[in-house]
PDB file of C-alpha atoms in Angstrom:
ATOM      1  CA  GLU A   1     105.226 130.983 109.695  1.00  0.00           C
ATOM      2  CA  THR A   2     104.041 127.884 107.858  1.00  0.00           C
ATOM      3  CA  GLY A   3     106.851 127.766 105.310  1.00  0.00           C
ATOM      4  CA  VAL A   4     104.539 129.027 102.555  1.00  0.00           C
ATOM      5  CA  THR A   5     104.850 132.680 101.550  1.00  0.00           C
ATOM      6  CA  GLN A   6     102.620 134.692  99.258  1.00  0.00           C
ATOM      7  CA  THR A   7     103.147 138.047  97.573  1.00  0.00           C
ATOM      8  CA  PRO A   8     101.691 140.546  97.402  1.00  0.00           C
ATOM      9  CA  ARG A   9      99.584 140.386 100.556  1.00  0.00           C
ATOM     10  CA  HIS A  10      97.152 142.940  99.190  1.00  0.00           C
ATOM     11  CA  LEU A  11      96.325 143.838  95.593  1.00  0.00           C
ATOM     12  CA  VAL A  12      93.866 146.263  94.056  1.00  0.00           C
ATOM     13  CA  MET A  13      93.377 146.017  90.309  1.00  0.00           C
ATOM     14  CA  GLY A  14      91.050 147.306  87.662  1.00  0.00           C
ATOM     15  CA  MET A  15      89.092 144.994  85.417  1.00  0.00           C
ATOM     16  CA  THR A  16      91.405 145.662  82.477  1.00  0.00           C
ATOM     17  CA  ASN A  17      94.655 145.108  84.380  1.00  0.00           C
ATOM     18  CA  LYS A  18      96.953 142.110  84.266  1.00  0.00           C
ATOM     19  CA  LYS A  19      98.604 141.063  87.490  1.00  0.00           C
ATOM     20  CA  SER A  20     100.185 137.977  89.001  1.00  0.00           C
ATOM     21  CA  LEU A  21     100.096 136.390  92.428  1.00  0.00           C
ATOM     22  CA  LYS A  22     103.147 134.524  93.654  1.00  0.00           C
ATOM     23  CA  CYS A  23     103.491 131.645  96.069  1.00  0.00           C
ATOM     24  CA  GLU A  24     106.711 130.061  97.320  1.00  0.00           C
ATOM     25  CA  GLN A  25     107.085 127.098  99.636  1.00  0.00           C
ATOM     26  CA  HIS A  26     110.234 126.265 101.583  1.00  0.00           C
ATOM     27  CA  LEU A  27     109.102 122.842 102.769  1.00  0.00           C
ATOM     28  CA  GLY A  28     110.426 120.622  99.991  1.00  0.00           C
ATOM     29  CA  HIS A  29     106.895 119.653  98.999  1.00  0.00           C
ATOM     30  CA  ASN A  30     105.910 118.403  95.562  1.00  0.00           C
ATOM     31  CA  ALA A  31     102.257 119.439  95.404  1.00  0.00           C
ATOM     32  CA  MET A  32     100.931 122.994  95.367  1.00  0.00           C
ATOM     33  CA  TYR A  33      97.387 124.367  95.378  1.00  0.00           C
ATOM     34  CA  TRP A  34      95.420 127.529  94.753  1.00  0.00           C
ATOM     35  CA  TYR A  35      92.238 128.196  96.745  1.00  0.00           C
ATOM     36  CA  LYS A  36      89.724 131.033  96.603  1.00  0.00           C
ATOM     37  CA  GLN A  37      88.092 132.292  99.801  1.00  0.00           C
ATOM     38  CA  SER A  38      85.151 134.625  99.182  1.00  0.00           C
ATOM     39  CA  ALA A  39      83.127 136.348 101.843  1.00  0.00           C
ATOM     40  CA  LYS A  40      80.391 134.093 103.186  1.00  0.00           C
ATOM     41  CA  LYS A  41      81.451 131.136 101.011  1.00  0.00           C
ATOM     42  CA  PRO A  42      83.563 128.085 101.828  1.00  0.00           C
ATOM     43  CA  LEU A  43      87.146 127.839 100.636  1.00  0.00           C
ATOM     44  CA  GLU A  44      87.107 126.573  97.067  1.00  0.00           C
ATOM     45  CA  LEU A  45      89.881 124.572  95.478  1.00  0.00           C
ATOM     46  CA  MET A  46      90.950 126.094  92.150  1.00  0.00           C
ATOM     47  CA  PHE A  47      94.029 124.228  90.924  1.00  0.00           C
ATOM     48  CA  VAL A  48      96.348 121.400  91.974  1.00  0.00           C
ATOM     49  CA  TYR A  49      99.905 120.911  90.735  1.00  0.00           C
ATOM     50  CA  ASN A  50     102.102 117.871  91.286  1.00  0.00           C
ATOM     51  CA  PHE A  51     105.750 118.077  90.252  1.00  0.00           C
ATOM     52  CA  LYS A  52     104.902 121.100  88.086  1.00  0.00           C
ATOM     53  CA  GLU A  53     102.081 119.288  86.282  1.00  0.00           C
ATOM     54  CA  GLN A  54      98.503 120.459  86.692  1.00  0.00           C
ATOM     55  CA  THR A  55      96.415 117.596  88.021  1.00  0.00           C
ATOM     56  CA  GLU A  56      93.185 119.393  88.834  1.00  0.00           C
ATOM     57  CA  ASN A  57      91.333 122.393  87.451  1.00  0.00           C
ATOM     58  CA  ASN A  58      88.132 122.879  89.395  1.00  0.00           C
ATOM     59  CA  SER A  59      86.229 124.504  86.512  1.00  0.00           C
ATOM     60  CA  VAL A  60      88.038 127.793  86.970  1.00  0.00           C
ATOM     61  CA  PRO A  61      87.402 130.563  84.378  1.00  0.00           C
ATOM     62  CA  SER A  62      90.220 131.123  81.920  1.00  0.00           C
ATOM     63  CA  ARG A  63      90.824 134.657  83.222  1.00  0.00           C
ATOM     64  CA  PHE A  64      92.758 132.827  85.964  1.00  0.00           C
ATOM     65  CA  SER A  65      95.893 131.236  84.545  1.00  0.00           C
ATOM     66  CA  PRO A  66      98.165 129.225  86.849  1.00  0.00           C
ATOM     67  CA  GLU A  67     101.833 128.559  86.281  1.00  0.00           C
ATOM     68  CA  CYS A  68     104.137 126.220  88.170  1.00  0.00           C
ATOM     69  CA  PRO A  69     107.736 126.553  86.907  1.00  0.00           C
ATOM     70  CA  ASN A  70     109.104 124.261  89.628  1.00  0.00           C
ATOM     71  CA  SER A  71     107.807 122.488  92.692  1.00  0.00           C
ATOM     72  CA  SER A  72     108.674 125.429  94.966  1.00  0.00           C
ATOM     73  CA  HIS A  73     106.927 128.210  93.071  1.00  0.00           C
ATOM     74  CA  LEU A  74     103.364 128.729  91.950  1.00  0.00           C
ATOM     75  CA  PHE A  75     101.882 131.715  90.184  1.00  0.00           C
ATOM     76  CA  LEU A  76      98.342 132.798  89.418  1.00  0.00           C
ATOM     77  CA  HIS A  77      98.140 135.159  86.463  1.00  0.00           C
ATOM     78  CA  LEU A  78      95.088 137.374  86.435  1.00  0.00           C
ATOM     79  CA  HIS A  79      93.557 139.249  83.501  1.00  0.00           C
ATOM     80  CA  THR A  80      90.243 140.932  82.781  1.00  0.00           C
ATOM     81  CA  LEU A  81      88.866 140.018  86.177  1.00  0.00           C
ATOM     82  CA  GLN A  82      85.382 140.843  87.422  1.00  0.00           C
ATOM     83  CA  PRO A  83      84.426 142.497  90.713  1.00  0.00           C
ATOM     84  CA  GLU A  84      83.060 139.158  91.949  1.00  0.00           C
ATOM     85  CA  ASP A  85      86.606 137.796  91.722  1.00  0.00           C
ATOM     86  CA  SER A  86      87.504 139.914  94.729  1.00  0.00           C
ATOM     87  CA  ALA A  87      88.504 137.437  97.419  1.00  0.00           C
ATOM     88  CA  LEU A  88      91.364 136.059  99.484  1.00  0.00           C
ATOM     89  CA  TYR A  89      93.513 133.775  97.332  1.00  0.00           C
ATOM     90  CA  LEU A  90      95.308 131.141  99.331  1.00  0.00           C
ATOM     91  CA  CYS A  91      98.199 128.982  98.261  1.00  0.00           C
ATOM     92  CA  ALA A  92      98.988 125.670  99.937  1.00  0.00           C
ATOM     93  CA  SER A  93     101.495 122.858  99.590  1.00  0.00           C
ATOM     94  CA  SER A  94     101.807 119.243 100.656  1.00  0.00           C
ATOM     95  CA  GLN A  95     104.355 116.496 100.204  1.00  0.00           C
ATOM     96  CA  GLU A  96     102.176 114.935  97.515  1.00  0.00           C
ATOM     97  CA  PRO A  97      98.626 115.496  96.213  1.00  0.00           C
ATOM     98  CA  ARG A  98      97.281 112.547  98.189  1.00  0.00           C
ATOM     99  CA  ALA A  99      98.525 114.141 101.418  1.00  0.00           C
ATOM    100  CA  VAL A 100      95.702 116.704 101.373  1.00  0.00           C
ATOM    101  CA  ASP A 101      95.328 116.319 105.147  1.00  0.00           C
ATOM    102  CA  GLU A 102      98.896 117.597 105.494  1.00  0.00           C
ATOM    103  CA  GLN A 103      98.545 120.818 103.530  1.00  0.00           C
ATOM    104  CA  TYR A 104     100.253 123.954 104.752  1.00  0.00           C
ATOM    105  CA  PHE A 105      98.590 127.212 103.785  1.00  0.00           C
ATOM    106  CA  GLY A 106     100.155 130.561 103.053  1.00  0.00           C
ATOM    107  CA  PRO A 107      98.731 133.803 104.486  1.00  0.00           C
ATOM    108  CA  GLY A 108      96.892 134.641 101.277  1.00  0.00           C
ATOM    109  CA  THR A 109      96.644 137.596  98.907  1.00  0.00           C
ATOM    110  CA  ARG A 110      93.658 139.866  99.479  1.00  0.00           C
ATOM    111  CA  LEU A 111      92.514 140.835  95.972  1.00  0.00           C
ATOM    112  CA  THR A 112      90.112 143.660  95.252  1.00  0.00           C
ATOM    113  CA  VAL A 113      88.885 144.143  91.695  1.00  0.00           C
ATOM    114  CA  THR A 114      87.481 147.605  90.990  1.00  0.00           C
TER     115      THR A 114
ATOM    116  CA  GLY B   1      79.397 118.499  94.632  1.00  0.00           C
ATOM    117  CA  GLN B   2      79.534 117.536  98.269  1.00  0.00           C
ATOM    118  CA  GLN B   3      78.294 120.197 100.685  1.00  0.00           C
ATOM    119  CA  LEU B   4      79.086 120.480 104.321  1.00  0.00           C
ATOM    120  CA  ASN B   5      76.748 122.149 106.754  1.00  0.00           C
ATOM    121  CA  GLN B   6      78.664 123.797 109.557  1.00  0.00           C
ATOM    122  CA  SER B   7      76.972 125.444 112.512  1.00  0.00           C
ATOM    123  CA  PRO B   8      76.755 127.823 114.091  1.00  0.00           C
ATOM    124  CA  GLN B   9      77.972 130.450 111.610  1.00  0.00           C
ATOM    125  CA  SER B  10      79.100 132.692 114.430  1.00  0.00           C
ATOM    126  CA  MET B  11      79.456 132.609 118.188  1.00  0.00           C
ATOM    127  CA  PHE B  12      79.862 135.391 120.729  1.00  0.00           C
ATOM    128  CA  ILE B  13      80.994 134.108 124.099  1.00  0.00           C
ATOM    129  CA  GLN B  14      82.612 135.217 127.309  1.00  0.00           C
ATOM    130  CA  GLU B  15      86.185 134.302 128.061  1.00  0.00           C
ATOM    131  CA  GLY B  16      86.291 131.044 130.005  1.00  0.00           C
ATOM    132  CA  GLU B  17      83.187 129.566 128.411  1.00  0.00           C
ATOM    133  CA  ASP B  18      83.187 126.277 126.541  1.00  0.00           C
ATOM    134  CA  VAL B  19      82.458 126.241 122.799  1.00  0.00           C
ATOM    135  CA  SER B  20      80.891 123.592 120.601  1.00  0.00           C
ATOM    136  CA  MET B  21      80.470 123.547 116.836  1.00  0.00           C
ATOM    137  CA  ASN B  22      79.593 120.798 114.386  1.00  0.00           C
ATOM    138  CA  CYS B  23      79.516 119.759 110.772  1.00  0.00           C
ATOM    139  CA  THR B  24      77.321 117.379 108.851  1.00  0.00           C
ATOM    140  CA  SER B  25      77.614 115.941 105.377  1.00  0.00           C
ATOM    141  CA  SER B  26      75.095 114.233 103.141  1.00  0.00           C
ATOM    142  CA  SER B  27      77.508 111.412 102.310  1.00  0.00           C
ATOM    143  CA  ILE B  28      79.818 109.098 104.209  1.00  0.00           C
ATOM    144  CA  PHE B  29      83.491 110.036 104.332  1.00  0.00           C
ATOM    145  CA  ASN B  30      86.594 108.524 105.875  1.00  0.00           C
ATOM    146  CA  THR B  31      88.289 111.651 107.183  1.00  0.00           C
ATOM    147  CA  TRP B  32      87.206 114.767 109.048  1.00  0.00           C
ATOM    148  CA  LEU B  33      89.574 117.665 109.493  1.00  0.00           C
ATOM    149  CA  TRP B  34      89.261 120.777 111.653  1.00  0.00           C
ATOM    150  CA  TYR B  35      91.146 123.982 110.858  1.00  0.00           C
ATOM    151  CA  LYS B  36      91.486 127.396 112.458  1.00  0.00           C
ATOM    152  CA  GLN B  37      92.099 130.599 110.531  1.00  0.00           C
ATOM    153  CA  ASP B  38      93.439 133.642 112.354  1.00  0.00           C
ATOM    154  CA  PRO B  39      92.850 137.096 110.870  1.00  0.00           C
ATOM    155  CA  GLY B  40      95.256 137.749 107.993  1.00  0.00           C
ATOM    156  CA  GLU B  41      96.489 134.163 107.903  1.00  0.00           C
ATOM    157  CA  GLY B  42      95.716 130.910 106.151  1.00  0.00           C
ATOM    158  CA  PRO B  43      93.981 127.955 107.820  1.00  0.00           C
ATOM    159  CA  VAL B  44      96.020 125.789 110.162  1.00  0.00           C
ATOM    160  CA  LEU B  45      95.137 122.161 110.834  1.00  0.00           C
ATOM    161  CA  LEU B  46      94.013 121.565 114.424  1.00  0.00           C
ATOM    162  CA  ILE B  47      92.801 117.978 114.480  1.00  0.00           C
ATOM    163  CA  ALA B  48      92.457 115.152 111.949  1.00  0.00           C
ATOM    164  CA  LEU B  49      90.024 112.264 112.461  1.00  0.00           C
ATOM    165  CA  TYR B  50      90.303 109.059 110.463  1.00  0.00           C
ATOM    166  CA  LYS B  51      87.981 106.557 112.124  1.00  0.00           C
ATOM    167  CA  ALA B  52      84.275 106.547 112.935  1.00  0.00           C
ATOM    168  CA  GLY B  53      83.789 107.157 116.635  1.00  0.00           C
ATOM    169  CA  GLU B  54      87.315 108.500 117.060  1.00  0.00           C
ATOM    170  CA  LEU B  55      87.691 111.109 119.796  1.00  0.00           C
ATOM    171  CA  THR B  56      90.874 113.172 119.643  1.00  0.00           C
ATOM    172  CA  SER B  57      92.173 115.999 121.819  1.00  0.00           C
ATOM    173  CA  ASN B  58      94.698 118.723 121.175  1.00  0.00           C
ATOM    174  CA  GLY B  59      95.120 120.722 124.368  1.00  0.00           C
ATOM    175  CA  ARG B  60      91.785 122.340 125.151  1.00  0.00           C
ATOM    176  CA  LEU B  61      90.341 121.201 121.833  1.00  0.00           C
ATOM    177  CA  THR B  62      88.451 117.949 121.419  1.00  0.00           C
ATOM    178  CA  ALA B  63      86.962 116.633 118.186  1.00  0.00           C
ATOM    179  CA  GLN B  64      84.948 113.536 117.417  1.00  0.00           C
ATOM    180  CA  PHE B  65      84.212 111.637 114.202  1.00  0.00           C
ATOM    181  CA  GLY B  66      80.536 110.651 114.311  1.00  0.00           C
ATOM    182  CA  ILE B  67      79.553 106.987 114.305  1.00  0.00           C
ATOM    183  CA  THR B  68      77.454 107.475 111.188  1.00  0.00           C
ATOM    184  CA  ARG B  69      80.544 108.952 109.431  1.00  0.00           C
ATOM    185  CA  LYS B  70      78.402 111.888 108.346  1.00  0.00           C
ATOM    186  CA  ASP B  71      79.165 114.314 111.147  1.00  0.00           C
ATOM    187  CA  SER B  72      81.817 115.678 113.443  1.00  0.00           C
ATOM    188  CA  PHE B  73      82.001 118.148 116.295  1.00  0.00           C
ATOM    189  CA  LEU B  74      84.721 120.340 117.756  1.00  0.00           C
ATOM    190  CA  ASN B  75      84.703 121.486 121.375  1.00  0.00           C
ATOM    191  CA  ILE B  76      86.909 124.135 122.937  1.00  0.00           C
ATOM    192  CA  SER B  77      87.040 124.204 126.706  1.00  0.00           C
ATOM    193  CA  ALA B  78      87.729 127.258 128.864  1.00  0.00           C
ATOM    194  CA  SER B  79      88.089 129.665 125.958  1.00  0.00           C
ATOM    195  CA  ILE B  80      90.827 132.289 125.967  1.00  0.00           C
ATOM    196  CA  PRO B  81      91.272 135.416 123.807  1.00  0.00           C
ATOM    197  CA  SER B  82      93.649 133.724 121.362  1.00  0.00           C
ATOM    198  CA  ASP B  83      90.889 131.249 120.436  1.00  0.00           C
ATOM    199  CA  VAL B  84      89.307 134.029 118.381  1.00  0.00           C
ATOM    200  CA  GLY B  85      89.181 133.214 114.683  1.00  0.00           C
ATOM    201  CA  ILE B  86      87.276 131.186 112.122  1.00  0.00           C
ATOM    202  CA  TYR B  87      87.025 127.425 112.529  1.00  0.00           C
ATOM    203  CA  PHE B  88      86.468 125.200 109.502  1.00  0.00           C
ATOM    204  CA  CYS B  89      85.618 121.566 109.117  1.00  0.00           C
ATOM    205  CA  ALA B  90      86.770 119.820 105.958  1.00  0.00           C
ATOM    206  CA  LEU B  91      86.467 116.491 104.186  1.00  0.00           C
ATOM    207  CA  ILE B  92      88.638 114.768 101.641  1.00  0.00           C
ATOM    208  CA  GLN B  93      86.744 114.190  98.411  1.00  0.00           C
ATOM    209  CA  GLY B  94      88.288 111.890  95.850  1.00  0.00           C
ATOM    210  CA  ALA B  95      92.056 111.560  95.963  1.00  0.00           C
ATOM    211  CA  GLN B  96      93.253 115.106  96.375  1.00  0.00           C
ATOM    212  CA  LYS B  97      90.437 117.538  97.052  1.00  0.00           C
ATOM    213  CA  LEU B  98      89.557 119.215 100.333  1.00  0.00           C
ATOM    214  CA  VAL B  99      85.961 120.365 100.718  1.00  0.00           C
ATOM    215  CA  PHE B 100      85.452 122.964 103.447  1.00  0.00           C
ATOM    216  CA  GLY B 101      82.485 123.969 105.546  1.00  0.00           C
ATOM    217  CA  GLN B 102      81.297 127.562 105.681  1.00  0.00           C
ATOM    218  CA  GLY B 103      83.165 128.247 108.887  1.00  0.00           C
ATOM    219  CA  THR B 104      82.251 129.261 112.449  1.00  0.00           C
ATOM    220  CA  ARG B 105      83.453 132.721 113.453  1.00  0.00           C
ATOM    221  CA  LEU B 106      84.306 132.814 117.145  1.00  0.00           C
ATOM    222  CA  THR B 107      84.349 136.115 119.018  1.00  0.00           C
ATOM    223  CA  ILE B 108      85.326 136.260 122.694  1.00  0.00           C
ATOM    224  CA  ASN B 109      84.392 139.049 125.072  1.00  0.00           C
ATOM    225  CA  PRO B 110      86.981 139.478 127.791  1.00  0.00           C
TER     226      PRO B 110
END
């Protein structure tokens, strides 16, 4: 238990579906992150939020829409995804964005797009 | 963007053997991080290195920050079954971005 939880743990969706991934951290951190982990590729940073404000978008397609209503919760809204979007989506948090070496990761959501 | 070359991609060893893996970058960086990811979990930080030449241990794990600041290695001594997983090196790029290597998948035969 790292203090970062993600739901659901597994998700199968069609290309026309709309779904959301949820992340919650119980560490009192101010920064939250979304990463994508594809098979045979390195973890890729997608988004960074600091105090609910997005501070980094790593050229992510608009079919991925993040939302950070408060510093404890982070969502990733998904719509019209492609099969190549199938991956493990990891959430992380840290005290502040500059404390990237002190990130705590959640267990991830395994997404399969059919 | 910055790329890390991590090798080997996979290792199959016998329990009790020592393990060594390394990462190289094309640019100089100030921090090297090593993570482990267990099946069904997110990465967990094992060791952080902040100074060229730094050698740091965490139990049976030892990591070093290369003198050239372009490489790092991680050694695991006397491997045990719970060492199984994927090991990642990572660098800090800019102010708030982690860049990860491709990972080394460690499998241990009892």
